[in-house]
mmCIF file of C-alpha atoms and ligand atoms in Angstrom:
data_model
loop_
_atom_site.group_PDB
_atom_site.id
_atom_site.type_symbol
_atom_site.label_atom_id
_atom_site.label_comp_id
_atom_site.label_asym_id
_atom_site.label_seq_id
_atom_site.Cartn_x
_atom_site.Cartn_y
_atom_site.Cartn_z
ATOM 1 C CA UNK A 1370 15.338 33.464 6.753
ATOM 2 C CA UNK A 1371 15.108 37.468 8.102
ATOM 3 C CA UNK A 1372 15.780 40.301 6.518
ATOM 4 C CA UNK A 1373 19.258 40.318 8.225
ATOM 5 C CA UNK A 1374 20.525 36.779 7.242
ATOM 6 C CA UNK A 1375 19.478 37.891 3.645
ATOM 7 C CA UNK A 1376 21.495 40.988 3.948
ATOM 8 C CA UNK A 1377 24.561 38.908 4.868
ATOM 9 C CA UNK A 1378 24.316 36.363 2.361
ATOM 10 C CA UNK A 1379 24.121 39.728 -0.534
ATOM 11 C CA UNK A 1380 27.181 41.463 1.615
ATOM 12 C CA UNK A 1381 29.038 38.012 1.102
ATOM 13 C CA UNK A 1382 28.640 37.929 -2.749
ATOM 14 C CA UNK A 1383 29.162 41.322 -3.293
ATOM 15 C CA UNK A 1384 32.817 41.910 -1.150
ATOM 16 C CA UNK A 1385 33.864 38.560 -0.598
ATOM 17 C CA UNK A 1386 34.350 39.441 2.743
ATOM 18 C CA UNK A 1387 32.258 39.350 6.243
ATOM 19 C CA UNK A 1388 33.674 40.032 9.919
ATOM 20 C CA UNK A 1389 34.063 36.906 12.114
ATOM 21 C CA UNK A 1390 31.011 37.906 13.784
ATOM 22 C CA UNK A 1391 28.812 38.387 10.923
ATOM 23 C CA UNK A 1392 30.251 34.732 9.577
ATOM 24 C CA UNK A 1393 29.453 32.956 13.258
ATOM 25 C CA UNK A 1394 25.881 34.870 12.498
ATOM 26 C CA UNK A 1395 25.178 33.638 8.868
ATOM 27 C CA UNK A 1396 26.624 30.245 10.050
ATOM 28 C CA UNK A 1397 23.807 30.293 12.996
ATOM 29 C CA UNK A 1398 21.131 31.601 11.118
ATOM 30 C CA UNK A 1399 21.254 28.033 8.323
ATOM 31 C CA UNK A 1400 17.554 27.143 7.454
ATOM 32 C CA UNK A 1401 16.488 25.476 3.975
ATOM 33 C CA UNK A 1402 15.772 28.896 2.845
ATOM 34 C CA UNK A 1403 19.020 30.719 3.328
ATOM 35 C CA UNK A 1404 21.056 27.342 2.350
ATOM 36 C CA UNK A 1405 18.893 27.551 -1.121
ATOM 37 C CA UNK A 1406 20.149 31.179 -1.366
ATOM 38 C CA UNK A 1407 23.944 30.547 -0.578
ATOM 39 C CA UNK A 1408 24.033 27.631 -3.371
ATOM 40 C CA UNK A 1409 22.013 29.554 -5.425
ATOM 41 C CA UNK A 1410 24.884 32.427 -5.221
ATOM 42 C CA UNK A 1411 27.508 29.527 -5.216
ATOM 43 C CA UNK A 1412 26.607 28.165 -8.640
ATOM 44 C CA UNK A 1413 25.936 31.527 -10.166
ATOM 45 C CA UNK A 1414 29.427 32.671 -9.441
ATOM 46 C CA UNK A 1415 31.235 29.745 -10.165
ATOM 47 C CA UNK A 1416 29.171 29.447 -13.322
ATOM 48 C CA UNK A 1417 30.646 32.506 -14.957
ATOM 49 C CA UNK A 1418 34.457 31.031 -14.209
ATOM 50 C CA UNK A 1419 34.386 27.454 -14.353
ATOM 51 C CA UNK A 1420 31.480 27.305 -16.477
ATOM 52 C CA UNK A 1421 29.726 23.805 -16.367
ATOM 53 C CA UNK A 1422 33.126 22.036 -15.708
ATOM 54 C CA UNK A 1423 34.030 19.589 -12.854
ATOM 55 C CA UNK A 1424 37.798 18.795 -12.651
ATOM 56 C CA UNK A 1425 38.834 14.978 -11.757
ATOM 57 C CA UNK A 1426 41.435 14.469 -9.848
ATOM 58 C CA UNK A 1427 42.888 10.463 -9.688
ATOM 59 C CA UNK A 1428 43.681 9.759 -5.690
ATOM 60 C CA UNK A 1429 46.424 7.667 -4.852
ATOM 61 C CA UNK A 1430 46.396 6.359 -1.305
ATOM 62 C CA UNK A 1431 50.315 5.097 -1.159
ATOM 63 C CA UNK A 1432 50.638 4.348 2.305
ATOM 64 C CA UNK A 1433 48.651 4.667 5.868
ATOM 65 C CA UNK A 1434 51.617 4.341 7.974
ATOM 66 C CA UNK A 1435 51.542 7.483 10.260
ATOM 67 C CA UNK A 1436 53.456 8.333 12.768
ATOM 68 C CA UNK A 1437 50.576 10.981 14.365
ATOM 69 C CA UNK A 1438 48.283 10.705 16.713
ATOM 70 C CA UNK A 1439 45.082 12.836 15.588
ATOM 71 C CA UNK A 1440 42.227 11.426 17.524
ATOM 72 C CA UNK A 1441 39.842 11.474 14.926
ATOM 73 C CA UNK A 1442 41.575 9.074 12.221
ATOM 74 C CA UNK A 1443 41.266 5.524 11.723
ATOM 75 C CA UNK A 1444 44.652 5.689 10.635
ATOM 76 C CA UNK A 1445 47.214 7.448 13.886
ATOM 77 C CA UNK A 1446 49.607 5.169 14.988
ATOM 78 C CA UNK A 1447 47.789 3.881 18.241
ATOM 79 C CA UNK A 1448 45.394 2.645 16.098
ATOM 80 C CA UNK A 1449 46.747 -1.129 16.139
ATOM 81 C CA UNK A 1450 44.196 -2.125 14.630
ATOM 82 C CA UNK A 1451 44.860 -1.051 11.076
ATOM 83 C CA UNK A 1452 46.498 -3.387 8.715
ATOM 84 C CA UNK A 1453 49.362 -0.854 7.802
ATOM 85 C CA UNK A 1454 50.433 -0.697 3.938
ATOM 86 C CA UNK A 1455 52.787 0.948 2.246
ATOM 87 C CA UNK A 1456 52.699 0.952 -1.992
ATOM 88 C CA UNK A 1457 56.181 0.805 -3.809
ATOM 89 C CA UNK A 1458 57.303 3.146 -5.840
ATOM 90 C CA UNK A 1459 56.613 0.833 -8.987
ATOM 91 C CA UNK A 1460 53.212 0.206 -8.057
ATOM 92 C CA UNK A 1461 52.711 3.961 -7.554
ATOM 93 C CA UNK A 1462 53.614 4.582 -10.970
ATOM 94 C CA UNK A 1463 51.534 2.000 -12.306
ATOM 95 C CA UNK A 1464 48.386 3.550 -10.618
ATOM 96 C CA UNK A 1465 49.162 6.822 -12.561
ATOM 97 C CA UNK A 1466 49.364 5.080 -15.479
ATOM 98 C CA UNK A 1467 46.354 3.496 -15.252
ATOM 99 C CA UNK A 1468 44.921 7.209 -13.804
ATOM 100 C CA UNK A 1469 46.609 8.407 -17.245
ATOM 101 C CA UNK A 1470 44.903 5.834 -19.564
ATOM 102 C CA UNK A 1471 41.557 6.560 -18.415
ATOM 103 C CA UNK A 1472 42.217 10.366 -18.577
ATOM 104 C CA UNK A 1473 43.405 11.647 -15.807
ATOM 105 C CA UNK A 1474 45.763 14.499 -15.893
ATOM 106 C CA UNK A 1475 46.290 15.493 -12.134
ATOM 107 C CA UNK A 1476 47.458 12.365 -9.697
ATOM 108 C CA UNK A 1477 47.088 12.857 -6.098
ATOM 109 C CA UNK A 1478 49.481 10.941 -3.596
ATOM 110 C CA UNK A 1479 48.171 11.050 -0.319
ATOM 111 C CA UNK A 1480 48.832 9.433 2.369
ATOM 112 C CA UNK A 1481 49.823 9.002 6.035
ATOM 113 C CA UNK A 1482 53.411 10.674 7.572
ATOM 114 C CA UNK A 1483 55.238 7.588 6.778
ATOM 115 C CA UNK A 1484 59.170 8.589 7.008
ATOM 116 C CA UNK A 1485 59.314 5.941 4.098
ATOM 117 C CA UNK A 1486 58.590 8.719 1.557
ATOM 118 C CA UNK A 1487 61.781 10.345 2.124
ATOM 119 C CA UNK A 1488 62.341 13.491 -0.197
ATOM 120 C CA UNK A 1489 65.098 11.257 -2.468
ATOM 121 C CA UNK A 1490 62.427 8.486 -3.149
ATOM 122 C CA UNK A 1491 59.773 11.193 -3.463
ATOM 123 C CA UNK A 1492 61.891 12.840 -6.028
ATOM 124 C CA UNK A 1493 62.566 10.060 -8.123
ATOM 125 C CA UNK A 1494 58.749 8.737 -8.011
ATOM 126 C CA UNK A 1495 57.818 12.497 -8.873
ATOM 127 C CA UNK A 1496 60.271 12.527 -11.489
ATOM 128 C CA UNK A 1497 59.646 9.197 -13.214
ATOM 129 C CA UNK A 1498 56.003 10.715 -13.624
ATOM 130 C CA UNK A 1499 56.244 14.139 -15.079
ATOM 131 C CA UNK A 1500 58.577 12.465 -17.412
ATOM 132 C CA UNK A 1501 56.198 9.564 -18.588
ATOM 133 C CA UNK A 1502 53.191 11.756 -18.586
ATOM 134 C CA UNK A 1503 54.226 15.685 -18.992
ATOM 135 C CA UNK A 1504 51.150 16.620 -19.137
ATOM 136 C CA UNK A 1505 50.352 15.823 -15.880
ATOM 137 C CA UNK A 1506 49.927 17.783 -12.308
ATOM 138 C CA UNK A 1507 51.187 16.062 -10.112
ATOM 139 C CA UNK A 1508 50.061 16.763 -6.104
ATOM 140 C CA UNK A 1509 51.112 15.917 -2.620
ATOM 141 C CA UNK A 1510 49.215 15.658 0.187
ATOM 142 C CA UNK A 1511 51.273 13.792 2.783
ATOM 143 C CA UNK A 1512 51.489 16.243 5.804
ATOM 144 C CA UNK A 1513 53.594 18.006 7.485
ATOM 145 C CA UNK A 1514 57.477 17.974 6.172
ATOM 146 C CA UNK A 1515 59.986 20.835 6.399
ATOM 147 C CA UNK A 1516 60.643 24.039 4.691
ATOM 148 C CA UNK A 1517 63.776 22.174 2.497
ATOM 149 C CA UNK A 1518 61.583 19.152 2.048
ATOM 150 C CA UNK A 1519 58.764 21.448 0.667
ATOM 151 C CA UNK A 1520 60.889 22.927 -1.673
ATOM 152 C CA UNK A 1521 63.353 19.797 -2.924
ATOM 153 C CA UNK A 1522 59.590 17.925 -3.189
ATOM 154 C CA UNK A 1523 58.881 21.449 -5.772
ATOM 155 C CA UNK A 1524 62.284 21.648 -7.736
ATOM 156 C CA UNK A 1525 61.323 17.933 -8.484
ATOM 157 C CA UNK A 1526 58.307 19.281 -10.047
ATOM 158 C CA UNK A 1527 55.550 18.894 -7.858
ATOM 159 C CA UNK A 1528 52.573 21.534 -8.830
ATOM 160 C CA UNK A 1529 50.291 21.356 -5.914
ATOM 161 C CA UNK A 1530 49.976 20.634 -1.726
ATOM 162 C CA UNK A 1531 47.164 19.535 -0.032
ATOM 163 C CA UNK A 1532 47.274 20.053 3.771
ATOM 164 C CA UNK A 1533 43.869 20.653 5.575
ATOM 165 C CA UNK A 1534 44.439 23.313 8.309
ATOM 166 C CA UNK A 1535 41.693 21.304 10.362
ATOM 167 C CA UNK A 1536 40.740 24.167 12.231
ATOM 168 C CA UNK A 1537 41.522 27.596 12.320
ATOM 169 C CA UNK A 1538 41.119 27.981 16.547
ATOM 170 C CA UNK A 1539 44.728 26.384 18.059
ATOM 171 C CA UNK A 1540 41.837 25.903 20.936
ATOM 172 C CA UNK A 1541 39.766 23.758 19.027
ATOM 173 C CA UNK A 1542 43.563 22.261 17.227
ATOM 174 C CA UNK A 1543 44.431 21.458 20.581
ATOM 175 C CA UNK A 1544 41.556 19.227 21.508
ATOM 176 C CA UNK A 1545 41.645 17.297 17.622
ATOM 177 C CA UNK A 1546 45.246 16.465 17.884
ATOM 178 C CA UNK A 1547 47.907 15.059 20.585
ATOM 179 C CA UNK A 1548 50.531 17.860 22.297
ATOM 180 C CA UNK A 1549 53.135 16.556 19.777
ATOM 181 C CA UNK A 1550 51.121 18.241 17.070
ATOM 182 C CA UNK A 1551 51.087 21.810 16.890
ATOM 183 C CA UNK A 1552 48.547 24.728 15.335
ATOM 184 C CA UNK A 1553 51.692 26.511 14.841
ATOM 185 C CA UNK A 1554 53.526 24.503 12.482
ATOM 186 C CA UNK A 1555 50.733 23.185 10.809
ATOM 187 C CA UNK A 1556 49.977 27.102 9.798
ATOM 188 C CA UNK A 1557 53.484 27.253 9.223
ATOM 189 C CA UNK A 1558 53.680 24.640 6.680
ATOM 190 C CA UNK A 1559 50.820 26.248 4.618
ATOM 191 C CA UNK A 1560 52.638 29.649 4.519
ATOM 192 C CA UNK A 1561 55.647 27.879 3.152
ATOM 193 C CA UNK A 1562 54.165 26.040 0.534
ATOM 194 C CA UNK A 1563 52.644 29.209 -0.707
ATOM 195 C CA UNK A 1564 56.173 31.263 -0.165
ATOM 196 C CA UNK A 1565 57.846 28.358 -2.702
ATOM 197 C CA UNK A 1566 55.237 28.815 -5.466
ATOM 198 C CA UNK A 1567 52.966 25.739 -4.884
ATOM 199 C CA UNK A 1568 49.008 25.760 -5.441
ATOM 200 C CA UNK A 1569 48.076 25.175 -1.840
ATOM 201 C CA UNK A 1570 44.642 23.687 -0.776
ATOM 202 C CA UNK A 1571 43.801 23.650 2.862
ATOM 203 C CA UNK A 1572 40.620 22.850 4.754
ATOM 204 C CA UNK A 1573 38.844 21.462 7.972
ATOM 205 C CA UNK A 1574 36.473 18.677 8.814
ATOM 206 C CA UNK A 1575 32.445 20.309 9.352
ATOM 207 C CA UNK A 1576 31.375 18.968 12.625
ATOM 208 C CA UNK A 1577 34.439 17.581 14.285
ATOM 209 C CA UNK A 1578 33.986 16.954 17.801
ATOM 210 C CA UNK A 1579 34.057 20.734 20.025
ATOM 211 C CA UNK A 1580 33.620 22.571 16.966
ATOM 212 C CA UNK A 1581 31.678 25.281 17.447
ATOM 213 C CA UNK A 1582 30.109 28.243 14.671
ATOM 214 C CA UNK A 1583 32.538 30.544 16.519
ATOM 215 C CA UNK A 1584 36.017 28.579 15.286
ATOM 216 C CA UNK A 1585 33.764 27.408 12.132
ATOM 217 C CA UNK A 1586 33.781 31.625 12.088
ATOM 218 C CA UNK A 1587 37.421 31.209 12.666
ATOM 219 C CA UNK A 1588 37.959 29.192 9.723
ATOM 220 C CA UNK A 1589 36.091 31.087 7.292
ATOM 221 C CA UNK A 1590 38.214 34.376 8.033
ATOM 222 C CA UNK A 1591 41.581 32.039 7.453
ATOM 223 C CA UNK A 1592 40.316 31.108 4.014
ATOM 224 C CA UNK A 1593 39.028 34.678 3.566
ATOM 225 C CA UNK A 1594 42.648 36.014 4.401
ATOM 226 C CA UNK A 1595 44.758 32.934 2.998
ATOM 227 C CA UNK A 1596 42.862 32.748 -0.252
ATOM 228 C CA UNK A 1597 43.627 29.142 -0.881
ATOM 229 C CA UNK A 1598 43.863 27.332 -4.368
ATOM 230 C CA UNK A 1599 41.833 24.809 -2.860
ATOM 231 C CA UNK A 1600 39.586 23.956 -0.395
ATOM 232 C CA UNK A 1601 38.708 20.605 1.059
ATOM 233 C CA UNK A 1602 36.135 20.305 3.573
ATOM 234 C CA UNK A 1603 33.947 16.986 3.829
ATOM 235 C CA UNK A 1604 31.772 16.196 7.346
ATOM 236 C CA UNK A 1605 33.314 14.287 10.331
ATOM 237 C CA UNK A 1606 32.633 10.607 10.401
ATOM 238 C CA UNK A 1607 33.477 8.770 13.571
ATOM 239 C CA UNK A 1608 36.245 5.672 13.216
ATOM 240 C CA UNK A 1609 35.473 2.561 15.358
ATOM 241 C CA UNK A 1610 38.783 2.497 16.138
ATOM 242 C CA UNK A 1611 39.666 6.146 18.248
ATOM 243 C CA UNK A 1612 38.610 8.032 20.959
ATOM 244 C CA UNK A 1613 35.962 9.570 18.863
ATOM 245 C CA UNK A 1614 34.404 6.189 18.051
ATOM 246 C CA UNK A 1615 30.939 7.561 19.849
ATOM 247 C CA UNK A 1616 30.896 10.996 18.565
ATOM 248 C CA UNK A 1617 28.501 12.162 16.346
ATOM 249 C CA UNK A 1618 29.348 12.823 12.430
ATOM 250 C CA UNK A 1619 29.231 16.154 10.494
ATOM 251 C CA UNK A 1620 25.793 16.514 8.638
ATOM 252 C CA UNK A 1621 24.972 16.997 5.265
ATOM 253 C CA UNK A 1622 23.279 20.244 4.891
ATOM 254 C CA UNK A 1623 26.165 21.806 7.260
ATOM 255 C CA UNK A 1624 28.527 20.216 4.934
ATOM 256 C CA UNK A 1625 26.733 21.718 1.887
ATOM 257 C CA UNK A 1626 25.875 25.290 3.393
ATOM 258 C CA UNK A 1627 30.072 25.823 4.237
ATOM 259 C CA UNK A 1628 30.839 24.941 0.533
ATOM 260 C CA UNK A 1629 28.467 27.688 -1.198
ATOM 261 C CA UNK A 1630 30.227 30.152 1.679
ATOM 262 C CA UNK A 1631 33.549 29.025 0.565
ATOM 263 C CA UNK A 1632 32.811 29.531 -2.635
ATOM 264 C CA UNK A 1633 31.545 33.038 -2.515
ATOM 265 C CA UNK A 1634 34.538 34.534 -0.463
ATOM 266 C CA UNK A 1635 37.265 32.902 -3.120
ATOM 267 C CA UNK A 1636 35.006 32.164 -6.056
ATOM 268 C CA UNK A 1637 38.218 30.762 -7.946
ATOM 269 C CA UNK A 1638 38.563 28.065 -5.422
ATOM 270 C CA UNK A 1639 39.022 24.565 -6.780
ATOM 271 C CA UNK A 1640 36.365 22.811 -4.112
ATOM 272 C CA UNK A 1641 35.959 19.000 -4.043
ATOM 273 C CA UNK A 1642 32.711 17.470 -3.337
ATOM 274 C CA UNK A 1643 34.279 14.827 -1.250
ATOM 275 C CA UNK A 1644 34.903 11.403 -0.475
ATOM 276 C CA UNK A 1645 33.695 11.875 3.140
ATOM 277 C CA UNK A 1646 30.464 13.552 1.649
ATOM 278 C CA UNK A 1647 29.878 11.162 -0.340
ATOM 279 C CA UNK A 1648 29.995 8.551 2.632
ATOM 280 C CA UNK A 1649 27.328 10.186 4.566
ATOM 281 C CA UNK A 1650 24.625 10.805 1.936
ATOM 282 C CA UNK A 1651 24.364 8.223 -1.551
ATOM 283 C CA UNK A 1652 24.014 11.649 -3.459
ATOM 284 C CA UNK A 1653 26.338 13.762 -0.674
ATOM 285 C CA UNK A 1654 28.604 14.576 -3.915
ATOM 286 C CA UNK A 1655 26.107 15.276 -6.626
ATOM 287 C CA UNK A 1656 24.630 17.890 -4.170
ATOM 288 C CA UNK A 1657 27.793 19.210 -3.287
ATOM 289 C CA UNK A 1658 28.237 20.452 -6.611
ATOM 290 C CA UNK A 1659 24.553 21.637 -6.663
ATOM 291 C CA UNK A 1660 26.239 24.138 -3.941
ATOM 292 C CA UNK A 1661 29.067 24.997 -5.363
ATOM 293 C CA UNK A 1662 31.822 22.219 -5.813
ATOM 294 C CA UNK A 1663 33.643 21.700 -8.901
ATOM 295 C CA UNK A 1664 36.103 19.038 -8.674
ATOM 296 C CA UNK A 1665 35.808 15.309 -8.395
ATOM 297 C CA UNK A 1666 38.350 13.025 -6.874
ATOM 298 C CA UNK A 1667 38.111 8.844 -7.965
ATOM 299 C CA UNK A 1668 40.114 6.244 -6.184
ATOM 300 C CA UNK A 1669 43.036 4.861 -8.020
ATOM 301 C CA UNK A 1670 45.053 3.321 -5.492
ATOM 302 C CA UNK A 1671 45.149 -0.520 -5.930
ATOM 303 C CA UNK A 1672 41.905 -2.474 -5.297
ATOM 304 C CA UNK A 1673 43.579 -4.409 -3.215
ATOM 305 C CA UNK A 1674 44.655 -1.721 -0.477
ATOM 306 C CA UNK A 1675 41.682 0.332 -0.364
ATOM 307 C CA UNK A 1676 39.809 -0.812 2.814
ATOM 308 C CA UNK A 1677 43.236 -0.377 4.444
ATOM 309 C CA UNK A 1678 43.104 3.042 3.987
ATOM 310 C CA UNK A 1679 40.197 4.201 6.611
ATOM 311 C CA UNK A 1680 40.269 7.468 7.804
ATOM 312 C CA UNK A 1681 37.016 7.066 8.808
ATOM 313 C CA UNK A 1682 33.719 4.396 8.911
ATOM 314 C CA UNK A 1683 32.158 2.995 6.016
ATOM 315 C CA UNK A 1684 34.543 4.501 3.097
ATOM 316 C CA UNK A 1685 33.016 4.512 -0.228
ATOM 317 C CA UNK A 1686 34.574 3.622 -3.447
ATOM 318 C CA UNK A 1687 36.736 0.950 -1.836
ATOM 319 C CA UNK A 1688 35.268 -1.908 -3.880
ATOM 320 C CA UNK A 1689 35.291 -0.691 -7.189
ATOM 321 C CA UNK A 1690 38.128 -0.398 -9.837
ATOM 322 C CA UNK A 1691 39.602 2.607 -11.111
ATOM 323 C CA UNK A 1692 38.096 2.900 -14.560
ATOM 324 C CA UNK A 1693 34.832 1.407 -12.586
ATOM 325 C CA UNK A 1694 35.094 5.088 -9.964
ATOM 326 C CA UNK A 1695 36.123 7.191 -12.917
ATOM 327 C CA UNK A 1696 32.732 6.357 -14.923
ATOM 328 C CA UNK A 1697 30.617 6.214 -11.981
ATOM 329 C CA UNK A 1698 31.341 9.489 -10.610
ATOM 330 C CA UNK A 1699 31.249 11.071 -14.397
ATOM 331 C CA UNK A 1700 27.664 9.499 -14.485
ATOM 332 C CA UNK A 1701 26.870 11.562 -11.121
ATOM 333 C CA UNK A 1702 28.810 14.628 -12.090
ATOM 334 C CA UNK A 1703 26.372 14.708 -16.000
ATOM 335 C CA UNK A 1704 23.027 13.498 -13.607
ATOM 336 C CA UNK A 1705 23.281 17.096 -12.378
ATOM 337 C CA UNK A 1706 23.855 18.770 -15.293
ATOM 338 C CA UNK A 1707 27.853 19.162 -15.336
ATOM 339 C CA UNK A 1708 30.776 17.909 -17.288
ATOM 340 C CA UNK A 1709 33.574 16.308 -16.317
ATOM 341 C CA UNK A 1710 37.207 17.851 -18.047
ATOM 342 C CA UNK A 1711 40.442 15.730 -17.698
ATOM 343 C CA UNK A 1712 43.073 18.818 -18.556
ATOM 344 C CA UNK A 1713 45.132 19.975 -15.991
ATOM 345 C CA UNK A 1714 42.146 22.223 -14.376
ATOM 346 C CA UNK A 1715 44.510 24.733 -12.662
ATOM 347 C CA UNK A 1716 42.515 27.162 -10.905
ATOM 348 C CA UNK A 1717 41.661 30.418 -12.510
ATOM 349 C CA UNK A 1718 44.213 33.035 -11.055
ATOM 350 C CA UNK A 1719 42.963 36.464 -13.223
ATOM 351 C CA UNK A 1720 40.212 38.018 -11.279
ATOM 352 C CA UNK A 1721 36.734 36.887 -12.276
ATOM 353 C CA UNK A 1722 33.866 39.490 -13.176
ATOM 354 C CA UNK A 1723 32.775 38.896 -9.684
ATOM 355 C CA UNK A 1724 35.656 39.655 -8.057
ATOM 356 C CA UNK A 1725 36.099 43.271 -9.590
HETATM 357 N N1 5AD B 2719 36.198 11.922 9.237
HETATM 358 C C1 5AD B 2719 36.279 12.767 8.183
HETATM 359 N N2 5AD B 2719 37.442 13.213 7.677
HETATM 360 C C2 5AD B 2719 38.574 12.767 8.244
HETATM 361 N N3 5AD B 2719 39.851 13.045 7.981
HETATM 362 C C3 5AD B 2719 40.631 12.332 8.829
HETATM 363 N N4 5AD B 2719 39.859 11.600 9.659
HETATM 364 C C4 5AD B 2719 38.572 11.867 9.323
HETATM 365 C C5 5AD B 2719 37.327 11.451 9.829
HETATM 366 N N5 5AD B 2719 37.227 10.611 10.869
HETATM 367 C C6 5AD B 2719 40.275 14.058 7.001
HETATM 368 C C7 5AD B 2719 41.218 15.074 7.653
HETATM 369 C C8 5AD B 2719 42.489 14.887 6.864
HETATM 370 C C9 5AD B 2719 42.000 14.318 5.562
HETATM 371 C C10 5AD B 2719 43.022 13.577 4.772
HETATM 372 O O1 5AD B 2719 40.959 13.461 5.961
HETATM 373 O O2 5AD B 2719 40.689 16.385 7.490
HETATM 374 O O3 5AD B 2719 43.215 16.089 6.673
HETATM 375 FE FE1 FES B 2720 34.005 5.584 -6.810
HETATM 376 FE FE2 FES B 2720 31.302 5.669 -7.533
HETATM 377 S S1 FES B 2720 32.744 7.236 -7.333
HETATM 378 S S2 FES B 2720 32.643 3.948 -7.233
#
């Protein structure tokens, strides 16, 4: 590491804040020593808001119908490949229940853009939820919808949105996803979920095909400016079954060095070590909160379904049973030191020491 990548990484975690250029530079300049730095920083700082907790968050996968096209997931339509499921609304509400008697307090329904889900059956699924377990955050991530959708899927009580920008160059946007699909509106989408009160996570993929550091640069300004809730960002891994079957995946120190960045621009930032990095390394989560994660998110969408739901190659957890993920990844989360808390773990909106 030189003097000047050591200068950047103290700029970062004293303002937060770099130019575009000086992120593409610190994003060039990764080497074991500056990585050890960043995560060093990363824990530090997230260590004097979040203390030693890691949030859980229970994932339910209810459906990988989808009617886009994005070219890196096992799941777009042209895949014909995929076995195509959808859950029912009962079965939904069974996983949370099952997510609730093992502890969970924030269920995550994700899936594919399956016109299915309209915002009625949404509503009542939502509904049926927060009043069985009131306690509960509930979040979406299921794409793009429209402004009214956003906010009928809200007045229903919905807490949170997931939507990963992908990328933060419409270049690079253009190149991930069919013409149908558009930068625009997928930026547009994030800005109204934030206008309508929701905590709004978005992200990108680390090593996507035609990424380069200058949109990774790109991206780091957007969550610089955007200041999102949370952040999801987990390396590329190539599905069999899509144009970018022979690509090369994301790596695991890449993966690791844009988390402890992340976290030092928005140190409040709820940041799951994820699935994904957890697919390309047997310990890809445990060090992701070594750098600066601090939430968790266990499969519990029905045995059953689980291998269905590939978004990319060889998907972890799709063997094992909800209260089997919830205990194995609260083994990995106290191997490293942490502890896993199962309230609502909304993220920390007063300014933290570091941040002043
Ligand atoms: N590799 C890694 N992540 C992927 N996603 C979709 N396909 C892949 C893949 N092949 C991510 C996208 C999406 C999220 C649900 O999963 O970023 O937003
Ligand atoms: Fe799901 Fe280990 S985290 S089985």
């Amino acid at each position: 590491m030189n003097a000047r990548t050591a200068e950047l990484i103290e700029r970062l975690s004293r303002e937060h804040a770099l130019s575009e250029a000086d992120y593409r530079a610190l994003i060039e300049a990764r080497d074991d020593e500056s990585a050890a730095l960043l995560a060093e920083k990363a824990v530090a700082v997230r260590h004097e808001i979040y203390g030693d907790a890691v949030f859980i968050r229970g994932l339910i996968e209810i459906s990988n119908i989808c009617k886009n096209d994005c070219l890196y997931c096992g799941i777009r339509r042209s895949n014909a490949n995929a076995q195509r499921y959808r859950l029912t609304p009962e079965q939904i509400i069974a996983c949370a229940a099952e997510g609730h008697a093992l502890g969970f307090r924030t269920f995550v329904l994700q899936g594919g853009e399956d016109a299915w889900f309209t915002d009625a059956i949404l509503c009542e699924i939502i509904g049926e939820i927060k009043r069985r377990f009131p306690d509960c955050a509930v979040t979406l991530s299921l794409g793009e919808r429209s402004r009214d959708s956003y906010k009928r899927l809200f007045d229903a009580g919905v807490d949170r949105y997931l939507l990963r920008h992908e990328t933060a160059d419409p270049d690079h946007y253009a190149r991930l996803h069919p013409a149908s699909m558009s930068f625009d509106n997928r930026m547009r989408c994030l800005y109204d979920l934030r206008a309508i009160g929701y905590q709004v996570g978005c992200g990108f993929m680390v090593g996507s095909p035609f990424q380069t550091s200058a949109a990774l640069a790109k991206d780091l300004k957007f969550i610089e400016d955007f200041r999102p809730d949370m952040c999801g960002i987990g390396p590329f891994i190539p599905h069999h079954d899509t144009p970018f079957r022979d690509r090369l995946a994301g790596t695991l120190e890449e993966t690791l060095y844009l988390l402890s960045i992340i976290r030092l621009i928005h140190p409040p930032v709820l940041l799951p070590a994820t699935t994904a990095l957890g697919t390309i390394h047997p310990e890809g989560r445990e060090k992701g909160l070594l750098a600066g994660a601090n939430v968790v998110m266990p499969n519990l969408s029905p045995v059953q379904v689980r291998k269905q739901y590939e978004l990319y190659d060889n998907k972890i957890c799709t063997g094992d049973e909800s209260a089997q993920c919830r205990r194995c990844l609260e083994a990995r989360v106290e191997r490293v030191g942490y502890r896993v808390v199962t309230d609502r773990g909304d993220v920390k909106k007063s300014p933290s020491k570091a941040q002043q």
